[in-house]
Coordinates of C-alpha atoms and ligand atoms in Angstrom, one line a residue:
M976 CA 7.4 10.4 0.4
D977 CA 4.5 8.5 1.8
L978 CA 5.1 6.0 4.4
F979 CA 2.4 5.1 6.8
G980 CA 3.6 3.5 10.0
Q981 CA 5.4 0.6 8.5
H982 CA 8.0 0.8 11.2
D983 CA 7.9 1.5 14.8
L984 CA 10.5 4.1 15.5
F985 CA 12.2 5.1 18.7
D986 CA 14.3 8.2 18.9
D987 CA 16.5 8.9 21.9
S988 CA 15.1 12.5 22.1
A989 CA 12.3 11.2 24.3
A990 CA 14.2 8.5 26.1
T991 CA 13.0 6.9 29.2
A992 CA 16.0 5.2 30.8
E993 CA 14.8 2.0 32.2
R994 CA 16.7 -1.2 32.3
A995 CA 15.4 -4.7 31.5
A996 CA 17.1 -7.9 32.3
D997 CA 16.9 -10.1 29.2
P998 CA 18.4 -8.8 26.0
S999 CA 16.5 -9.0 22.7
P1000 CA 16.8 -12.2 20.7
S1001 CA 17.4 -10.8 17.2
I1002 CA 19.1 -7.4 16.8
V1003 CA 21.5 -6.0 14.3
Y1004 CA 23.8 -3.0 14.7
E1005 CA 24.2 -0.7 11.7
R1006 CA 26.6 2.2 11.4
S1007 CA 25.2 5.3 9.7
A1008 CA 27.3 8.3 8.6
K1009 CA 24.1 10.4 8.5
A1010 CA 22.6 9.5 11.9
R1011 CA 23.1 12.0 14.7
N1012 CA 21.6 9.9 17.5
Y1013 CA 21.4 6.3 18.5
R1014 CA 18.2 4.9 17.2
L1015 CA 16.2 1.7 17.5
T1016 CA 13.7 0.5 15.0
L1017 CA 11.8 -2.8 14.6
R1018 CA 11.6 -4.1 11.1
K1019 CA 8.6 -5.9 9.7
D1020 CA 10.5 -9.2 9.8
G1021 CA 10.9 -8.9 13.6
V1022 CA 14.5 -7.9 13.6
A1023 CA 15.4 -4.9 15.7
V1024 CA 17.9 -2.5 14.1
A1025 CA 20.1 -0.4 16.3
V1026 CA 21.7 2.5 14.4
I1027 CA 25.1 3.8 15.5
P1028 CA 25.7 7.4 14.7
A1029 CA 28.9 8.6 13.0
R1030 CA 30.8 9.2 16.2
G1031 CA 29.1 6.5 18.2
S1032 CA 30.4 3.2 19.4
E1033 CA 28.8 -0.3 19.4
R1034 CA 29.3 -0.4 23.1
E1035 CA 27.1 2.7 23.6
A1036 CA 24.6 1.3 21.1
R1037 CA 24.3 -1.8 23.2
R1038 CA 23.7 0.3 26.2
F1039 CA 21.1 2.3 24.4
V1040 CA 19.3 -0.9 23.3
E1041 CA 19.4 -2.2 26.9
Q1042 CA 17.9 1.0 28.1
H1043 CA 15.0 0.7 25.7
Q1044 CA 14.1 -2.9 26.2
D1045 CA 10.6 -1.9 27.4
W1046 CA 10.0 0.0 24.2
L1047 CA 11.2 -2.9 22.2
Q1048 CA 8.9 -5.3 24.0
R1049 CA 5.9 -3.1 23.5
A1050 CA 6.8 -2.7 19.8
R1051 CA 7.1 -6.5 19.4
A1052 CA 3.7 -6.9 21.1
R1053 CA 2.1 -4.4 18.8
Q1054 CA 3.7 -6.1 15.8
A1055 CA 2.4 -9.5 17.0
A1056 CA -1.1 -8.0 17.3
R1057 CA -1.3 -6.7 13.8
P1058 CA -3.7 -8.6 11.5
R1059 CA -1.8 -10.9 9.2
A1060 CA -2.7 -12.0 5.7
A1061 CA -2.7 -15.7 4.6
T1062 CA 0.5 -16.5 2.8
T1063 CA -1.0 -19.2 0.5
W1064 CA -4.4 -18.9 -1.0
P1065 CA -6.2 -22.1 -1.7
V1066 CA -10.0 -22.0 -2.5
G1067 CA -11.8 -21.0 0.7
T1068 CA -9.1 -18.5 1.9
H1069 CA -10.3 -15.1 2.9
V1070 CA -8.4 -12.3 1.2
L1071 CA -8.7 -8.6 1.3
W1072 CA -10.5 -7.5 -1.9
R1073 CA -11.9 -4.1 -2.5
G1074 CA -11.8 -3.4 1.2
E1075 CA -13.5 -6.5 2.5
L1076 CA -12.1 -9.8 3.7
T1077 CA -13.6 -11.9 0.9
E1078 CA -13.7 -15.7 0.5
I1079 CA -12.2 -17.2 -2.7
R1080 CA -15.0 -19.4 -4.0
R1081 CA -15.2 -21.7 -7.0
A1082 CA -17.3 -20.1 -9.6
A1083 CA -20.4 -22.0 -11.0
D1084 CA -19.4 -24.8 -13.3
G1085 CA -18.0 -23.8 -16.6
E1086 CA -15.6 -25.2 -19.2
R1087 CA -12.6 -23.6 -17.5
P1088 CA -11.7 -23.4 -13.8
M1089 CA -12.7 -20.0 -12.4
V1090 CA -13.0 -18.5 -8.9
C1091 CA -14.9 -15.5 -7.7
L1092 CA -14.2 -12.9 -5.1
A1093 CA -17.5 -11.1 -4.4
A1094 CA -18.6 -9.9 -7.9
D1095 CA -15.3 -10.4 -9.6
V1096 CA -14.6 -13.6 -11.5
F1097 CA -11.1 -14.8 -12.3
R1098 CA -9.7 -17.5 -14.5
V1099 CA -7.3 -19.9 -12.7
P1100 CA -5.1 -22.8 -14.0
A1101 CA -6.8 -25.2 -11.6
L1102 CA -9.0 -25.2 -8.5
T1103 CA -6.5 -26.9 -6.4
G1104 CA -3.3 -25.5 -4.9
D1105 CA -2.1 -22.0 -4.1
L1106 CA -4.0 -19.5 -6.2
R1107 CA -2.1 -16.5 -4.9
P1108 CA 0.3 -16.0 -7.8
T1109 CA -2.5 -16.2 -10.3
L1110 CA -4.9 -14.0 -8.4
E1111 CA -2.3 -11.3 -7.6
A1112 CA -1.4 -11.2 -11.3
H1113 CA -5.2 -10.5 -12.0
F1114 CA -5.2 -7.9 -9.2
Q1115 CA -2.2 -6.1 -10.7
R1116 CA -3.8 -6.1 -14.2
L1117 CA -7.1 -4.7 -12.8
A1118 CA -5.2 -2.2 -10.7
K1119 CA -3.4 -0.8 -13.7
I1120 CA -6.7 -0.1 -15.4
E1121 CA -8.8 1.0 -12.5
L1122 CA -6.3 3.0 -10.4
T1123 CA -5.0 4.8 -13.5
A1124 CA -8.5 5.7 -14.7
R1125 CA -9.5 6.9 -11.2
T1126 CA -6.4 9.1 -10.9
W1127 CA -7.2 10.8 -14.2
E1128 CA -10.8 11.3 -13.1
L1129 CA -9.9 12.8 -9.7
A1130 CA -7.2 15.0 -11.4
A1131 CA -9.8 16.4 -13.6
V1132 CA -12.2 17.0 -10.7
T1133 CA -9.6 18.8 -8.6
G1134 CA -8.0 20.6 -11.6
M1135 CA -4.6 19.1 -11.2
E1136 CA -2.2 18.7 -14.1
V1137 CA -0.9 15.1 -14.1
K1138 CA 1.6 14.1 -16.7
E1139 CA 1.7 10.4 -16.2
V1140 CA 0.2 7.7 -13.9
T1141 CA 2.0 4.5 -13.2
V1142 CA 0.9 1.6 -11.1
R1143 CA 3.7 -0.5 -9.6
N1144 CA 4.8 -3.0 -7.1
Q1145 CA 6.1 -0.7 -4.3
R1146 CA 7.4 -2.3 -1.2
T1147 CA 7.2 0.5 1.3
R1148 CA 4.7 3.1 0.1
W1149 CA 1.2 3.5 -1.1
G1150 CA 2.0 6.2 -3.6
S1151 CA 4.4 8.8 -4.7
C1152 CA 4.5 11.9 -6.8
S1153 CA 7.3 13.6 -8.7
S1154 CA 7.7 17.3 -9.2
G1155 CA 7.4 16.6 -12.9
G1156 CA 3.8 15.5 -12.4
V1157 CA 4.2 11.7 -12.4
I1158 CA 2.0 9.9 -9.9
S1159 CA 2.9 6.3 -9.0
L1160 CA 0.5 4.1 -7.1
N1161 CA 0.9 0.8 -5.3
W1162 CA -1.2 -1.9 -7.1
R1163 CA -2.3 -3.3 -3.8
L1164 CA -4.5 -0.2 -3.3
I1165 CA -7.0 -2.1 -5.4
Q1166 CA -7.5 -4.4 -2.4
A1167 CA -8.2 -1.5 -0.1
P1168 CA -11.7 0.2 0.3
Y1169 CA -12.6 2.8 -2.3
F1170 CA -12.4 5.7 0.2
V1171 CA -8.8 4.7 1.1
R1172 CA -7.8 4.3 -2.5
D1173 CA -9.3 7.8 -3.3
Y1174 CA -7.6 9.3 -0.3
I1175 CA -4.1 8.1 -1.5
I1176 CA -4.8 9.5 -5.0
H1177 CA -6.0 12.8 -3.6
H1178 CA -2.9 12.8 -1.3
E1179 CA -0.6 12.4 -4.3
L1180 CA -2.5 14.9 -6.4
M1181 CA -2.2 17.6 -3.6
H1182 CA 1.6 17.0 -3.6
L1183 CA 1.5 18.6 -7.1
K1184 CA 0.7 21.9 -5.3
E1185 CA 2.7 21.2 -2.1
M1186 CA 5.7 18.9 -2.3
N1187 CA 5.8 18.5 1.5
H1188 CA 3.6 17.5 4.5
S1189 CA 3.1 21.0 5.8
A1190 CA -0.1 22.3 7.4
R1191 CA -1.0 23.9 4.0
F1192 CA -0.6 20.5 2.4
W1193 CA -3.0 18.8 4.9
A1194 CA -5.5 21.7 4.5
R1195 CA -5.6 21.0 0.8
V1196 CA -6.0 17.3 1.4
A1197 CA -8.9 17.9 3.8
E1198 CA -10.6 20.2 1.3
V1199 CA -10.8 17.5 -1.5
C1200 CA -10.9 14.5 0.8
P1201 CA -12.8 15.3 4.0
D1202 CA -12.5 11.7 5.4
W1203 CA -8.7 11.5 5.0
E1204 CA -8.2 10.8 8.7
S1205 CA -10.3 7.7 8.7
A1206 CA -8.5 6.5 5.6
E1207 CA -5.2 7.0 7.4
R1208 CA -6.6 5.0 10.4
W1209 CA -7.7 2.2 8.1
L1210 CA -4.2 2.0 6.6
K1211 CA -2.5 2.0 10.0
R1212 CA -4.8 -0.8 11.2
N1213 CA -4.9 -2.9 8.0
G1214 CA -1.8 -2.1 6.1
S1215 CA -0.2 -5.3 7.3
L1216 CA -3.0 -7.2 5.4
L1217 CA -1.6 -5.7 2.3
G1218 CA 1.9 -6.5 3.0
L1219 CA 2.9 -3.0 4.1
Ligands
ZN1492 ZN1 2.7 12.6 1.1

């Protein structure tokens, strides 16, 4: 239940009807039985998705899109301005590691090829080529250990009863929490600053008391994690560096 601004969303409840001349280059139309209004979203891959409600028509949807070209252009501009992570990681690449953009450096000579990211040292098959698959596997392994331990620690501090902690590869969320007490965390949180990682853990822990995002829920979050708002801001600004 935790999605932090991975989509820009426009809802026709606050429509400003303005026309723009040129239609958008890549747009798909999707019919939804559940949707009650026409809706336009911009996916991470740059494709705009227009949702047609149950009783709507594609013709109306096209008009809706045309009326919201201004919004779409602004959304595309915002998307283009978001920081982007490198897709391949040769030695020398800067990657987000424990909250800082950190250079992948070759470690001091040893028998085996190793690289370091700040204070962490990782074995790699070779010092040439794309190190991303190897390093991300190391990150996941560390994430399972560190994020799990930290969750148990913060559960004890806040007096929450957690049944199980899992660390997974989640595509669209930082964490989730089941009513049965299972907390799942995105392994990429290990690349985020400590205060952000702790905020997500606190957020999920507080869901054990409030399975919603009500004012009562946020009051509980603020109590255990006073800087939650700056953590949210960090995630909005830098989530794209982590692939979210
Ligand atoms: Zn939540």
